[in-house]
Every structure is written in C-alpha cells, then in structure tokens.
C-alpha cells in the first residue's frame, strides 16, 4: 500500500488500483474505501481459485466501483493517536493502565476497611508510593459504577487516560458531574 502526504485541505490518498478493495482517501471526518465489484466477486468465488486465471481484464468503462465511506476521526489519547470510528462499530478495548489504577485503588480501600488503624502513610509505604498518590488512588473508589464498568469493558471515552484520571485530583462526588468531567455521555 502506498501513501501520499496529507495537507490540511487535501485528503491522504492510499492504496493502489490492483487491490479489489483499497482505501483511497483518508479525510478529516471519514475514510473512503473503493471496492471494485468484479475483483471482489472474483476473490470471493471459490471456483475462480480452482480454474486458471483469465487473461481478460474488464475495461475501465465496464468497471463497477463502489465507494464506502466510514465516519472516522483521529483522536489524541495520551501519547498516541487513534482512529475513532464514529458509528460505534469500533470494538471496545479495555485500557490496561486504567484497569490497573482501579484495581490498585480497590486494594487500598480493602486495606483501610480491613484494618482501621492504618493511615494513608502506612498504606503508601507498603505500596511503595507517596501518601498523596495513595489518596488520589483511593478517590477512584468513589467513581460511579457505570464509569467503572465502562472503563473495565473498554467503553470509556478515548481521551480518558490513566494520566488524565490521576491528574484530576478533585473529582466530584456527584456521579452526573463525574460523567460530565470525564467525557462520558450526560446523565443516565
């Protein structure tokens, strides 16, 4: 697959004419895929694989091409860029960093509940972190259950990263406000 540099006003052009399906342009708001119906059918036809290939090639006039446009956009997520498919068909991939934070937060909460004589300083020392970090982790145990579920299942907003979650040291206790601040859909 070849690519050409994208300027701000022109789409990036990709692919080549020999592929039955090739990405032909990446725009700011969509990806266009060109499908040559004849070549796609030939690829899918089991009998075409068993017979010798024909020397005939369809003329450009008879060629039937379908363009499929997929609404998508680039989104910065932490240090990387991700392609976000806007129609919701993108598979959910849990963020291991966010998951680790939630597990660690609940471990701190469990320690506090198991031994009420422990302080955040004691727990921080046993966890190998500073007390302020242990406190910020503990605050994550106050997240809305639907936010926790979304994070663990990978259905959280792509801009919600472990760093962003830990940098937001004063998350509100109100679950609707949490959803709004962390980029989830408005109140359920």
Short mmCIF file of C-alpha atoms in Angstrom, two decimals:
data_model
loop_
_atom_site.label_atom_id
_atom_site.label_comp_id
_atom_site.label_asym_id
_atom_site.label_seq_id
_atom_site.Cartn_x
_atom_site.Cartn_y
_atom_site.Cartn_z
CA UNK A 1 0.00 0.00 0.00
CA UNK A 2 1.38 3.37 -0.91
CA UNK A 3 0.58 6.64 0.75
CA UNK A 4 0.91 10.27 -0.11
CA UNK A 5 1.46 13.07 2.37
CA UNK A 6 -1.73 14.75 3.63
CA UNK A 7 -2.07 18.51 3.68
CA UNK A 8 -4.67 20.20 5.84
CA UNK A 9 -7.12 20.71 2.98
CA UNK A 10 -6.48 17.62 0.85
CA UNK A 11 -7.23 14.01 1.85
CA UNK A 12 -4.41 11.48 2.11
CA UNK A 13 -4.58 9.05 -0.82
CA UNK A 14 -3.69 5.42 -0.17
CA UNK A 15 -3.73 2.03 -1.86
CA UNK A 16 -3.29 1.01 -5.46
CA UNK A 17 -5.51 0.01 -8.36
CA UNK A 18 -4.68 -3.72 -8.21
CA UNK A 19 -6.38 -4.32 -4.85
CA UNK A 20 -10.05 -5.41 -5.06
CA UNK A 21 -10.71 -3.20 -2.04
CA UNK A 22 -8.41 -0.35 -1.24
CA UNK A 23 -8.50 2.68 0.97
CA UNK A 24 -8.38 5.53 -1.47
CA UNK A 25 -8.66 8.60 0.75
CA UNK A 26 -8.44 9.50 4.43
CA UNK A 27 -10.29 12.73 5.17
CA UNK A 28 -10.55 14.63 8.44
CA UNK A 29 -14.01 13.17 9.08
CA UNK A 30 -14.08 9.87 7.15
CA UNK A 31 -12.18 7.10 5.37
CA UNK A 32 -13.20 6.25 1.79
CA UNK A 33 -12.76 2.66 0.61
CA UNK A 34 -13.15 1.88 -3.09
CA UNK A 35 -14.49 -1.59 -3.93
CA UNK A 36 -14.11 -2.97 -7.45
CA UNK A 37 -17.16 -5.25 -7.60
CA UNK A 38 -15.67 -7.50 -10.25
CA UNK A 39 -12.45 -8.06 -8.34
CA UNK A 40 -14.27 -8.58 -5.05
CA UNK A 41 -16.54 -11.20 -6.63
CA UNK A 42 -13.53 -12.89 -8.18
CA UNK A 43 -11.79 -13.03 -4.79
CA UNK A 44 -14.87 -14.48 -3.13
CA UNK A 45 -15.67 -17.01 -5.86
CA UNK A 46 -14.26 -20.39 -4.82
CA UNK A 47 -14.34 -21.73 -8.38
CA UNK A 48 -12.25 -18.83 -9.64
CA UNK A 49 -9.41 -20.02 -7.41
CA UNK A 50 -9.54 -23.53 -8.87
CA UNK A 51 -9.52 -22.51 -12.53
CA UNK A 52 -6.75 -20.82 -14.38
CA UNK A 53 -6.93 -17.04 -14.29
CA UNK A 54 -8.39 -15.43 -17.32
CA UNK A 55 -6.27 -13.12 -19.44
CA UNK A 56 -9.27 -10.82 -19.89
CA UNK A 57 -9.40 -7.71 -17.78
CA UNK A 58 -12.53 -5.60 -17.57
CA UNK A 59 -12.28 -2.31 -19.38
CA UNK A 60 -12.46 0.86 -17.37
CA UNK A 61 -15.86 1.62 -18.96
CA UNK A 62 -17.38 -1.65 -17.65
CA UNK A 63 -15.72 -1.45 -14.27
CA UNK A 64 -18.20 -1.09 -11.37
CA UNK A 65 -16.70 0.63 -8.37
CA UNK A 66 -18.49 1.25 -5.09
CA UNK A 67 -17.20 3.74 -2.55
CA UNK A 68 -17.80 3.01 1.11
CA UNK A 69 -17.35 5.98 3.44
CA UNK A 70 -16.75 5.27 7.10
CA UNK A 71 -17.19 8.19 9.50
CA UNK A 72 -13.94 8.35 11.49
CA UNK A 73 -11.59 10.87 13.06
CA UNK A 74 -8.16 10.98 14.61
CA UNK A 75 -8.10 11.49 18.36
CA UNK A 76 -5.10 12.03 20.63
CA UNK A 77 -5.21 9.56 23.52
CA UNK A 78 -2.32 10.19 25.83
CA UNK A 79 0.89 9.95 23.79
CA UNK A 80 -0.67 8.24 20.78
CA UNK A 81 -3.20 8.96 18.05
CA UNK A 82 -6.15 6.61 17.48
CA UNK A 83 -8.63 6.36 14.65
CA UNK A 84 -12.09 6.62 16.18
CA UNK A 85 -14.94 5.16 14.14
CA UNK A 86 -17.92 7.40 14.83
CA UNK A 87 -20.65 4.85 14.08
CA UNK A 88 -19.96 2.84 17.25
CA UNK A 89 -18.73 -0.25 15.40
CA UNK A 90 -15.22 0.02 16.83
CA UNK A 91 -14.52 -2.91 19.16
CA UNK A 92 -14.11 -1.99 22.81
CA UNK A 93 -10.54 -2.50 24.01
CA UNK A 94 -10.01 -2.12 27.75
CA UNK A 95 -7.16 0.21 28.75
CA UNK A 96 -4.85 -1.84 30.97
CA UNK A 97 -3.44 1.30 32.62
CA UNK A 98 -6.90 2.44 33.71
CA UNK A 99 -7.76 -1.07 34.87
CA UNK A 100 -4.59 -1.27 36.98
CA UNK A 101 -5.45 2.05 38.63
CA UNK A 102 -8.91 0.79 39.60
CA UNK A 103 -7.52 -2.49 40.94
CA UNK A 104 -4.88 -0.65 42.95
CA UNK A 105 -7.48 1.82 44.28
CA UNK A 106 -9.70 -1.00 45.47
CA UNK A 107 -6.74 -2.75 47.11
CA UNK A 108 -6.08 0.42 49.13
CA UNK A 109 -9.77 0.66 50.09
CA UNK A 110 -9.76 -3.01 51.15
CA UNK A 111 -6.69 -2.42 53.35
CA UNK A 112 -8.35 0.56 55.01
CA UNK A 113 -11.54 -1.40 55.65
CA UNK A 114 -9.67 -4.47 56.94
CA UNK A 115 -7.53 -2.56 59.43
CA UNK A 116 -8.99 0.74 60.59
CA UNK A 117 -5.79 1.63 62.44
CA UNK A 118 -3.90 2.05 59.13
CA UNK A 119 -3.25 5.52 57.78
CA UNK A 120 -2.65 6.59 54.19
CA UNK A 121 1.02 6.97 55.11
CA UNK A 122 1.15 3.31 56.22
CA UNK A 123 -0.58 2.09 53.09
CA UNK A 124 1.51 4.31 50.82
CA UNK A 125 4.69 2.91 52.39
CA UNK A 126 3.50 -0.68 51.88
CA UNK A 127 2.52 0.10 48.26
CA UNK A 128 5.77 1.95 47.54
CA UNK A 129 4.09 5.27 46.70
CA UNK A 130 3.80 8.68 48.34
CA UNK A 131 0.76 9.33 50.56
CA UNK A 132 -0.76 11.90 48.18
CA UNK A 133 -0.75 9.31 45.37
CA UNK A 134 -2.40 6.73 47.65
CA UNK A 135 -5.06 9.33 48.49
CA UNK A 136 -5.71 10.06 44.80
CA UNK A 137 -5.95 6.34 44.11
CA UNK A 138 -8.43 5.92 46.97
CA UNK A 139 -10.65 8.64 45.46
CA UNK A 140 -11.12 6.42 42.40
CA UNK A 141 -13.18 4.05 44.58
CA UNK A 142 -15.83 6.79 44.62
CA UNK A 143 -16.36 6.69 40.85
CA UNK A 144 -19.83 5.96 39.53
CA UNK A 145 -20.39 2.21 39.00
CA UNK A 146 -21.24 2.79 35.33
CA UNK A 147 -17.97 4.68 34.82
CA UNK A 148 -16.03 1.82 36.42
CA UNK A 149 -17.89 -0.69 34.26
CA UNK A 150 -17.23 1.34 31.12
CA UNK A 151 -13.51 1.59 31.94
CA UNK A 152 -13.18 -2.14 32.62
CA UNK A 153 -15.04 -3.07 29.43
CA UNK A 154 -13.17 -0.58 27.25
CA UNK A 155 -16.22 1.59 26.53
CA UNK A 156 -14.74 4.76 28.06
CA UNK A 157 -14.05 7.91 26.03
CA UNK A 158 -10.75 7.57 24.16
CA UNK A 159 -9.41 10.76 25.72
CA UNK A 160 -9.76 9.27 29.23
CA UNK A 161 -6.28 8.01 30.03
CA UNK A 162 -4.70 6.85 33.28
CA UNK A 163 -2.72 10.08 33.46
CA UNK A 164 -5.82 12.24 32.95
CA UNK A 165 -7.75 10.27 35.56
CA UNK A 166 -4.96 10.65 38.12
CA UNK A 167 -4.34 14.32 37.29
CA UNK A 168 -7.98 15.15 38.07
CA UNK A 169 -7.41 15.13 41.84
CA UNK A 170 -10.73 16.63 42.85
CA UNK A 171 -13.34 14.51 41.08
CA UNK A 172 -16.83 15.48 42.24
CA UNK A 173 -18.80 13.03 44.35
CA UNK A 174 -21.91 13.56 42.23
CA UNK A 175 -21.96 10.80 39.59
CA UNK A 176 -23.55 13.02 36.93
CA UNK A 177 -20.79 15.58 37.39
CA UNK A 178 -18.18 12.80 37.20
CA UNK A 179 -19.62 11.63 33.88
CA UNK A 180 -19.53 15.16 32.51
CA UNK A 181 -15.99 15.91 33.72
CA UNK A 182 -14.55 12.61 32.42
CA UNK A 183 -16.18 12.87 29.00
CA UNK A 184 -18.95 10.28 29.33
CA UNK A 185 -22.41 10.89 27.93
CA UNK A 186 -24.62 13.12 30.04
CA UNK A 187 -26.62 11.75 32.96
CA UNK A 188 -28.12 8.31 32.55
#
